[in-house]
Amino acid sequence: MNKDLLKLLDLTGDEIITILDTADMLKAEQKSGKKHDFPQGKTLAMIFEKNSTRTRVSFETGIFQLGGQGIFLSSAESQLGRGEPIKDTARVLSRYCDCIMIRTFEQERVEELAKYASIPVINGLTDFCHPCQVLADLQTIREHKGKLRGLKACYIGDGNNMANSIIVGCMKCGMDVSIASPKAYSPDKEVLDFTETVTDCKFQLTESPIEAAKGADVIFTDVWASMGQESEKAQRERDFVGFQVNDEIMAAANPGCMVQHCLPAHRGEEITEKVFEDHAQEIFDEAENRLHAQKAVMYLLMKNNMK
Ligand code: CP
Ligand code: NVA
């Protein structure tokens, strides 16, 4: 594996499966009270330039359960908020800590942090992608369905960071993927180019949610206005009419189709209250698996990069 986890495009399918297998192992160990085989006293710096509930708590709990300590750095409280360059922050944190997790806006900022850090850097969400979330999603789907290869994933909504990561993560694991987004909200071109290189599963991009949902084994959705897009909320509510996961959409999918939502969810917008609650078990399993999947990422990256 590379030093860092910056985007799923950087991983092979086999590397993703290794992370999922490790996540399953760490989950089983934690559930049975078995101590993890991981060096004690490691520190994880956690930089947050956007809000978070799940990412913050699962990373901080995860490093603690591995025998280490998380250090929370919000942009408001650290010197980053006063303009200290990310490349200097990278070199400073590399002298103190063993790993850095960052949630921010531009993907380039994470890439620059990783370039200047001598320790592993983990992307905890950018405008471009959300790799940790989709690793947890894949772990959840595999738990519920017993496999990934050959299943069909469908995503309905904004072609955002979640859509980009779902496409790459699912296709690298051999799943067919269909995306339904309004034309002006398509996934990133780099990701669409990637789909053209994949030969062992299918990709469909459509403006018809019903068409996308046909034969799906798992349906994903996400908020219409992501963090940083608050000023576009009203326009997006108009543009995304019809792009809601509801009973009609679920009826087009395969029997037993799962629903995944990274959360937070906006009931009545991208998903109905009924579909959300019908699938709450799967959605909160997904939230739980953030903990296990991220512990696996830290375990693999930090073990490979012992100082
Ligand atoms: N899904 C997710 O990343 O949640 P938070 O924004 O709460 O971290
Ligand atoms: N697309 C959402 C995901 C939140 C976890 C956002 O970026 O705000």
Short mmCIF file of C-alpha atoms and ligand atoms in Angstrom, two decimals:
data_model
loop_
_atom_site.label_atom_id
_atom_site.label_comp_id
_atom_site.label_asym_id
_atom_site.label_seq_id
_atom_site.Cartn_x
_atom_site.Cartn_y
_atom_site.Cartn_z
CA MET A 1 0.00 0.00 0.00
CA ASN A 2 1.01 3.63 -0.48
CA LYS A 3 2.09 5.75 2.50
CA ASP A 4 -1.30 7.52 2.52
CA LEU A 5 -5.01 7.00 1.87
CA LEU A 6 -5.91 10.07 -0.21
CA LYS A 7 -8.50 8.62 -2.63
CA LEU A 8 -9.77 5.19 -3.64
CA LEU A 9 -8.42 5.75 -7.17
CA ASP A 10 -4.95 5.20 -5.64
CA LEU A 11 -5.83 1.71 -4.34
CA THR A 12 -6.08 -1.60 -6.20
CA GLY A 13 -9.13 -3.81 -5.74
CA ASP A 14 -6.94 -6.26 -3.79
CA GLU A 15 -5.81 -3.48 -1.44
CA ILE A 16 -9.43 -2.51 -0.78
CA ILE A 17 -10.27 -6.14 0.03
CA THR A 18 -7.25 -6.30 2.39
CA ILE A 19 -8.61 -3.24 4.23
CA LEU A 20 -12.08 -4.84 4.47
CA ASP A 21 -10.63 -8.14 5.73
CA THR A 22 -8.60 -6.24 8.34
CA ALA A 23 -11.69 -4.25 9.33
CA ASP A 24 -13.64 -7.49 9.83
CA MET A 25 -10.78 -8.89 11.93
CA LEU A 26 -10.54 -5.78 14.14
CA LYS A 27 -14.34 -5.69 14.51
CA ALA A 28 -14.40 -9.34 15.65
CA GLU A 29 -11.51 -8.70 18.07
CA GLN A 30 -13.23 -5.67 19.55
CA LYS A 31 -16.58 -7.47 19.91
CA SER A 32 -14.90 -10.41 21.69
CA GLY A 33 -12.77 -8.19 23.93
CA LYS A 34 -9.49 -9.39 22.37
CA LYS A 35 -6.59 -6.94 22.49
CA HIS A 36 -5.48 -5.68 19.07
CA ASP A 37 -1.94 -6.54 17.96
CA PHE A 38 -0.80 -2.95 17.48
CA PRO A 39 2.07 -0.93 18.99
CA GLN A 40 1.00 1.24 21.92
CA GLY A 41 1.23 5.00 22.26
CA LYS A 42 0.71 6.09 18.65
CA THR A 43 -0.80 9.54 18.05
CA LEU A 44 -3.23 10.62 15.34
CA ALA A 45 -3.56 14.33 14.54
CA MET A 46 -7.09 15.04 13.30
CA ILE A 47 -7.47 18.25 11.27
CA PHE A 48 -11.05 19.39 10.73
CA GLU A 49 -11.76 22.32 8.41
CA LYS A 50 -15.42 21.22 8.09
CA ASN A 51 -17.98 19.92 10.59
CA SER A 52 -18.16 16.28 11.64
CA THR A 53 -19.83 13.90 14.06
CA ARG A 54 -19.07 10.38 12.78
CA THR A 55 -15.59 10.97 11.37
CA ARG A 56 -14.33 12.73 14.45
CA VAL A 57 -15.77 10.31 16.99
CA SER A 58 -14.91 7.15 15.03
CA PHE A 59 -11.30 8.20 14.41
CA GLU A 60 -10.75 9.35 17.98
CA THR A 61 -12.36 6.21 19.41
CA GLY A 62 -10.52 4.06 16.86
CA ILE A 63 -7.02 5.27 17.70
CA PHE A 64 -7.85 4.94 21.42
CA GLN A 65 -8.97 1.33 20.93
CA LEU A 66 -5.71 0.67 19.09
CA GLY A 67 -3.84 1.87 22.16
CA GLY A 68 -3.10 5.41 21.00
CA GLN A 69 -4.37 8.95 21.28
CA GLY A 70 -6.20 11.30 18.94
CA ILE A 71 -5.47 15.04 18.85
CA PHE A 72 -8.30 17.20 17.53
CA LEU A 73 -7.27 20.30 15.58
CA SER A 74 -10.06 22.52 14.32
CA SER A 75 -9.13 25.20 11.83
CA ALA A 76 -10.76 27.76 14.14
CA GLU A 77 -8.43 26.93 17.03
CA SER A 78 -5.17 25.96 15.31
CA GLN A 79 -2.78 28.18 13.37
CA LEU A 80 -4.23 26.74 10.15
CA GLY A 81 -7.17 29.06 10.71
CA ARG A 82 -4.75 31.98 10.75
CA GLY A 83 -3.15 30.95 7.47
CA GLU A 84 -0.17 28.78 8.44
CA PRO A 85 0.72 26.87 5.24
CA ILE A 86 -0.39 23.23 5.10
CA LYS A 87 3.12 22.20 4.03
CA ASP A 88 4.57 23.63 7.25
CA THR A 89 1.83 22.02 9.32
CA ALA A 90 2.69 18.71 7.61
CA ARG A 91 6.32 18.91 8.62
CA VAL A 92 5.56 19.97 12.20
CA LEU A 93 2.97 17.25 12.83
CA SER A 94 5.37 14.69 11.33
CA ARG A 95 7.82 15.49 14.15
CA TYR A 96 5.24 14.79 16.88
CA CYS A 97 2.65 12.34 15.59
CA ASP A 98 2.40 8.99 13.79
CA CYS A 99 -0.50 9.70 11.42
CA ILE A 100 -2.66 12.63 10.23
CA MET A 101 -6.35 12.57 9.32
CA ILE A 102 -7.69 15.64 7.51
CA ARG A 103 -11.16 16.80 6.48
CA THR A 104 -11.08 19.83 4.22
CA PHE A 105 -12.30 21.40 0.97
CA GLU A 106 -9.92 20.97 -1.99
CA GLN A 107 -8.41 17.56 -2.69
CA GLU A 108 -5.17 19.39 -3.59
CA ARG A 109 -4.80 20.48 0.04
CA VAL A 110 -4.79 16.85 1.21
CA GLU A 111 -2.36 15.88 -1.55
CA GLU A 112 -0.01 18.70 -0.51
CA LEU A 113 -0.24 17.72 3.15
CA ALA A 114 0.69 14.15 2.24
CA LYS A 115 3.55 15.29 0.02
CA TYR A 116 5.20 17.20 2.85
CA ALA A 117 4.34 14.79 5.70
CA SER A 118 6.70 11.91 6.42
CA ILE A 119 3.87 10.08 8.22
CA PRO A 120 0.69 8.57 6.70
CA VAL A 121 -2.13 10.98 5.78
CA ILE A 122 -5.76 9.82 5.66
CA ASN A 123 -8.46 11.73 3.77
CA GLY A 124 -11.47 12.17 6.07
CA LEU A 125 -13.49 13.90 3.28
CA THR A 126 -12.79 16.50 0.65
CA ASP A 127 -15.02 18.09 -1.97
CA PHE A 128 -13.74 15.37 -4.34
CA CYS A 129 -14.07 12.19 -2.32
CA HIS A 130 -14.85 10.40 0.94
CA PRO A 131 -12.79 7.21 0.85
CA CYS A 132 -13.18 6.19 4.52
CA GLN A 133 -16.96 6.34 4.21
CA VAL A 134 -17.04 4.07 1.18
CA LEU A 135 -14.68 1.55 2.79
CA ALA A 136 -17.21 1.34 5.66
CA ASP A 137 -20.04 1.04 3.12
CA LEU A 138 -18.31 -1.83 1.33
CA GLN A 139 -17.70 -3.58 4.65
CA THR A 140 -21.42 -3.22 5.46
CA ILE A 141 -22.61 -4.49 2.07
CA ARG A 142 -20.30 -7.50 2.30
CA GLU A 143 -21.60 -8.26 5.81
CA HIS A 144 -25.21 -8.14 4.67
CA LYS A 145 -24.87 -9.75 1.24
CA GLY A 146 -21.90 -12.06 1.81
CA LYS A 147 -20.08 -10.76 -1.28
CA LEU A 148 -19.43 -7.68 -3.41
CA ARG A 149 -18.46 -8.94 -6.88
CA GLY A 150 -21.48 -9.29 -9.14
CA LEU A 151 -23.80 -7.05 -7.10
CA LYS A 152 -25.28 -3.84 -8.50
CA ALA A 153 -24.92 -0.51 -6.63
CA CYS A 154 -27.10 2.46 -7.51
CA TYR A 155 -26.57 6.06 -6.35
CA ILE A 156 -29.32 8.66 -6.69
CA GLY A 157 -28.55 12.35 -6.18
CA ASP A 158 -25.70 14.82 -6.41
CA GLY A 159 -22.58 13.65 -8.26
CA ASN A 160 -20.52 14.70 -5.26
CA ASN A 161 -17.68 13.35 -3.10
CA MET A 162 -19.84 10.34 -2.12
CA ALA A 163 -20.83 9.55 -5.70
CA ASN A 164 -17.19 9.78 -6.81
CA SER A 165 -16.03 7.38 -4.10
CA ILE A 166 -18.93 4.96 -4.52
CA ILE A 167 -18.20 4.62 -8.24
CA VAL A 168 -14.51 3.93 -7.71
CA GLY A 169 -14.82 1.75 -4.59
CA CYS A 170 -17.67 -0.41 -5.90
CA MET A 171 -16.22 -0.90 -9.38
CA LYS A 172 -12.78 -1.77 -7.98
CA CYS A 173 -14.57 -4.54 -6.04
CA GLY A 174 -16.33 -5.87 -9.15
CA MET A 175 -19.76 -4.29 -8.62
CA ASP A 176 -21.88 -2.82 -11.41
CA VAL A 177 -22.69 0.84 -10.71
CA SER A 178 -25.52 3.07 -11.92
CA ILE A 179 -25.73 6.76 -11.10
CA ALA A 180 -28.80 8.97 -11.47
CA SER A 181 -27.98 12.69 -11.27
CA PRO A 182 -29.31 15.82 -12.97
CA LYS A 183 -27.04 16.62 -15.92
CA ALA A 184 -25.45 19.66 -14.30
CA TYR A 185 -24.54 17.59 -11.22
CA SER A 186 -22.65 14.67 -12.78
CA PRO A 187 -19.76 12.98 -10.99
CA ASP A 188 -16.20 14.23 -11.53
CA LYS A 189 -14.64 13.77 -14.98
CA GLU A 190 -11.60 11.97 -13.53
CA VAL A 191 -13.98 9.39 -12.07
CA LEU A 192 -16.01 9.06 -15.27
CA ASP A 193 -12.75 8.53 -17.17
CA PHE A 194 -11.87 5.79 -14.65
CA THR A 195 -15.14 3.94 -15.38
CA GLU A 196 -14.09 3.63 -19.02
CA THR A 197 -10.96 1.72 -18.02
CA VAL A 198 -12.89 -0.96 -16.09
CA THR A 199 -13.64 -4.12 -18.06
CA ASP A 200 -15.11 -6.60 -15.53
CA CYS A 201 -18.25 -4.67 -14.46
CA LYS A 202 -20.74 -2.20 -15.90
CA PHE A 203 -21.29 1.54 -15.39
CA GLN A 204 -24.38 3.58 -16.23
CA LEU A 205 -24.94 7.33 -15.88
CA THR A 206 -28.55 8.45 -16.35
CA GLU A 207 -30.93 11.25 -15.42
CA SER A 208 -33.64 8.67 -14.58
CA PRO A 209 -33.64 7.46 -10.94
CA ILE A 210 -36.07 4.62 -11.78
CA GLU A 211 -33.85 3.44 -14.61
CA ALA A 212 -30.79 3.50 -12.33
CA ALA A 213 -32.58 1.60 -9.55
CA LYS A 214 -33.59 -1.34 -11.77
CA GLY A 215 -31.99 -4.53 -10.50
CA ALA A 216 -30.02 -2.77 -7.74
CA ASP A 217 -28.82 -4.71 -4.69
CA VAL A 218 -27.90 -1.55 -2.79
CA ILE A 219 -29.16 2.01 -3.23
CA PHE A 220 -27.12 4.94 -1.97
CA THR A 221 -28.04 8.56 -1.61
CA ASP A 222 -26.57 11.67 0.03
CA VAL A 223 -27.56 15.26 0.77
CA TRP A 224 -28.34 17.56 -2.15
CA ALA A 225 -26.20 20.40 -0.73
CA SER A 226 -22.86 19.32 0.75
CA MET A 227 -20.76 21.19 3.27
CA GLY A 228 -19.57 24.39 1.63
CA GLN A 229 -22.62 24.55 -0.69
CA GLU A 230 -25.05 26.04 1.82
CA SER A 231 -25.67 29.12 -0.35
CA GLU A 232 -26.88 26.85 -3.21
CA LYS A 233 -29.40 25.01 -1.02
CA ALA A 234 -32.59 26.60 -2.43
CA GLN A 235 -31.47 26.19 -6.06
CA ARG A 236 -30.48 22.60 -5.44
CA GLU A 237 -33.85 21.80 -3.81
CA ARG A 238 -35.42 22.83 -7.11
CA ASP A 239 -32.87 21.02 -9.30
CA PHE A 240 -33.12 17.72 -7.41
CA VAL A 241 -36.90 17.33 -7.47
CA GLY A 242 -37.51 13.69 -8.45
CA PHE A 243 -34.12 12.52 -7.18
CA GLN A 244 -35.48 11.09 -3.94
CA VAL A 245 -35.11 7.53 -2.66
CA ASN A 246 -38.72 6.55 -1.95
CA ASP A 247 -40.94 3.45 -2.14
CA GLU A 248 -41.34 3.78 -5.89
CA ILE A 249 -37.56 3.69 -6.36
CA MET A 250 -37.20 0.76 -3.93
CA ALA A 251 -39.86 -1.17 -5.88
CA ALA A 252 -37.71 -0.98 -9.02
CA ALA A 253 -34.72 -2.51 -7.21
CA ASN A 254 -34.05 -6.19 -6.50
CA PRO A 255 -35.97 -7.78 -3.59
CA GLY A 256 -33.92 -7.36 -0.40
CA CYS A 257 -32.17 -4.27 -1.78
CA MET A 258 -30.16 -2.47 0.91
CA VAL A 259 -30.08 1.29 1.49
CA GLN A 260 -26.91 3.12 2.51
CA HIS A 261 -26.66 6.76 3.57
CA CYS A 262 -23.44 8.27 4.90
CA LEU A 263 -25.45 10.64 7.14
CA PRO A 264 -26.49 13.20 8.13
CA ALA A 265 -29.78 12.53 6.27
CA HIS A 266 -32.34 15.10 5.21
CA ARG A 267 -35.64 13.25 5.40
CA GLY A 268 -38.18 14.47 2.87
CA GLU A 269 -35.37 15.59 0.54
CA GLU A 270 -33.00 12.89 -0.75
CA ILE A 271 -34.78 10.11 1.18
CA THR A 272 -38.23 9.60 2.67
CA GLU A 273 -38.72 9.02 6.39
CA LYS A 274 -40.23 5.61 5.56
CA VAL A 275 -37.35 4.30 3.43
CA PHE A 276 -34.86 5.62 5.97
CA GLU A 277 -36.56 3.90 8.90
CA ASP A 278 -37.22 0.68 6.93
CA HIS A 279 -33.46 0.48 6.37
CA ALA A 280 -32.22 2.03 9.63
CA GLN A 281 -30.46 -1.19 10.68
CA GLU A 282 -28.29 -1.16 7.55
CA ILE A 283 -27.68 2.58 7.77
CA PHE A 284 -26.51 2.46 11.38
CA ASP A 285 -24.43 -0.68 10.71
CA GLU A 286 -22.80 1.49 8.04
CA ALA A 287 -22.18 4.27 10.57
CA GLU A 288 -20.70 1.76 13.03
CA ASN A 289 -18.38 0.37 10.40
CA ARG A 290 -16.69 3.76 10.04
CA LEU A 291 -14.97 2.80 13.30
CA HIS A 292 -13.80 -0.61 12.11
CA ALA A 293 -12.85 0.40 8.56
CA GLN A 294 -10.81 3.38 9.77
CA LYS A 295 -9.08 1.31 12.43
CA ALA A 296 -8.11 -1.02 9.58
CA VAL A 297 -6.72 1.88 7.53
CA MET A 298 -4.72 3.18 10.51
CA TYR A 299 -3.55 -0.36 11.36
CA LEU A 300 -2.29 -1.05 7.85
CA LEU A 301 -0.76 2.38 7.17
CA MET A 302 0.89 2.82 10.57
CA LYS A 303 2.23 -0.75 10.69
CA ASN A 304 3.74 -0.24 7.23
CA ASN A 305 5.25 3.07 8.23
CA MET A 306 6.88 2.54 11.61
CA LYS A 307 9.13 5.43 12.57
N1 CP B 1 -20.60 10.47 7.15
C1 CP B 1 -19.79 11.36 7.74
O1 CP B 1 -18.65 11.55 7.32
O2 CP B 1 -20.31 11.97 8.84
P1 CP B 1 -19.72 13.24 9.61
O3 CP B 1 -19.81 14.40 8.68
O4 CP B 1 -20.57 13.36 10.82
O5 CP B 1 -18.28 12.95 9.95
N1 NVA B 2 -21.58 15.04 0.63
C1 NVA B 2 -21.61 15.33 2.05
C2 NVA B 2 -21.11 14.16 2.83
C3 NVA B 2 -21.13 14.35 4.32
C4 NVA B 2 -20.58 13.20 5.08
C5 NVA B 2 -20.76 16.57 2.32
O1 NVA B 2 -19.67 16.68 1.74
O2 NVA B 2 -21.20 17.43 3.09
#
